[in-house]
Amino acid sequence: MHTVKCGFAALTLSLLLSGCAPHQQAAAPETAQQKLTEQTVFAVNWMQQSGEISALSYQAFNTAETAFTQAKARPGLKKAVVVDLDETMIDNSAYAGWQIKHHQPFTDATWSKWNQAREAKALPGAVEFSHYVLEHGGRIFYVSNRAQADYTATVDNLKALGFADVSPQTVLLKPTGGSSNKVERFAAVEKQGYDIVVYVGDNLNDFSGETYHKLNTQRRDFVNRHQEEFGRKYIVLPNPSYGDWEGGMAQDYFKVNDEGKVKIREERIDAWDGK
Ligand SMILES: [Mg+2]
């Protein structure tokens, strides 16, 4: 922060408009990191304030119930459902709120601290869906990329919220030193004699390994090729605040610096020319 002196000769229209008085402090220039965080404000507003997000959540879990009920397991196998956790079964938007209020980027350390706080809330309809699956002869597997170090906190949080069938067998977090691609964990579930008939997630990677670390052109292509399965086998929750779709905007997006990310976000806007 630095002091701006508004001498008469130096008055500019912008200063007049901002109501600058002598010795009033001007805001420090926004850093690229702050800009990235600031850009999530409207998404987080929507996630915390809109009735629409609750409606979409109920819609997803009502659809998931129907899909589960109608699905038949392959002969000799038991019916299973695989669900993601973050922004699928539980709401972590307060962590995003903390990032916004304190101009903080996502880091593994602060994310873990949030996980340890056990303050995530249930998404509307999610707890009821977990019980529905159990009461109708299925098993539910919680396949998440949270870290093993946060396993106990995550299980405590899920149990406190009332989720069904929460156990070491059903909560499958990212293996230490292992891949965040979930396909190996999906295979491990099937190896136990289950047919995964429904997947619920907020990220295409919650459904398949085909989209893992892929660009959005390929991710959209996956969706087009599997269009018959959405609402039947793949149930999607909305998440406009983060996800692999962000990294899918450009090759090595997550490796470029904050200025580079801001630039990519701007370049990815399709715009009317106004004529
Ligand atoms: Mg998620």
Short mmCIF file of C-alpha atoms in Angstrom, two decimals, residues 47 53-54 57-58 61 85 87-93 114 118-130 157-163 237:
data_model
loop_
_atom_site.label_atom_id
_atom_site.label_comp_id
_atom_site.label_asym_id
_atom_site.label_seq_id
_atom_site.Cartn_x
_atom_site.Cartn_y
_atom_site.Cartn_z
CA MET A 47 -22.80 -22.46 -4.84
CA ILE A 53 -27.67 -25.67 -6.79
CA SER A 54 -29.83 -27.43 -4.20
CA SER A 57 -28.34 -31.74 -6.18
CA TYR A 58 -31.79 -33.20 -5.46
CA PHE A 61 -29.70 -37.92 -6.38
CA LEU A 85 -16.87 -36.96 -2.10
CA GLU A 87 -18.59 -31.24 -4.30
CA THR A 88 -20.49 -34.49 -4.92
CA MET A 89 -21.56 -35.78 -1.49
CA ILE A 90 -20.07 -32.99 0.62
CA ASP A 91 -19.85 -29.22 0.30
CA ASN A 92 -16.45 -27.60 0.84
CA SER A 93 -17.43 -24.15 -0.38
CA TRP A 114 -9.82 -27.75 6.17
CA ARG A 118 -14.34 -31.84 9.68
CA GLU A 119 -16.66 -28.96 8.74
CA ALA A 120 -17.81 -30.04 5.28
CA LYS A 121 -21.61 -30.14 4.93
CA ALA A 122 -23.71 -32.72 3.12
CA LEU A 123 -25.02 -31.87 -0.34
CA PRO A 124 -28.84 -31.93 -0.48
CA GLY A 125 -30.10 -35.48 -1.06
CA ALA A 126 -26.66 -37.10 -0.70
CA VAL A 127 -27.09 -38.69 2.74
CA GLU A 128 -30.52 -40.04 1.83
CA PHE A 129 -29.11 -41.52 -1.38
CA SER A 130 -26.40 -43.40 0.51
CA ASN A 157 -16.94 -35.91 8.96
CA LEU A 158 -18.96 -38.40 6.84
CA LYS A 159 -20.21 -40.30 9.89
CA ALA A 160 -21.21 -37.12 11.71
CA LEU A 161 -23.25 -36.11 8.66
CA GLY A 162 -25.05 -39.46 8.75
CA PHE A 163 -23.75 -41.12 5.58
CA LEU A 237 -23.23 -32.58 -9.86
#
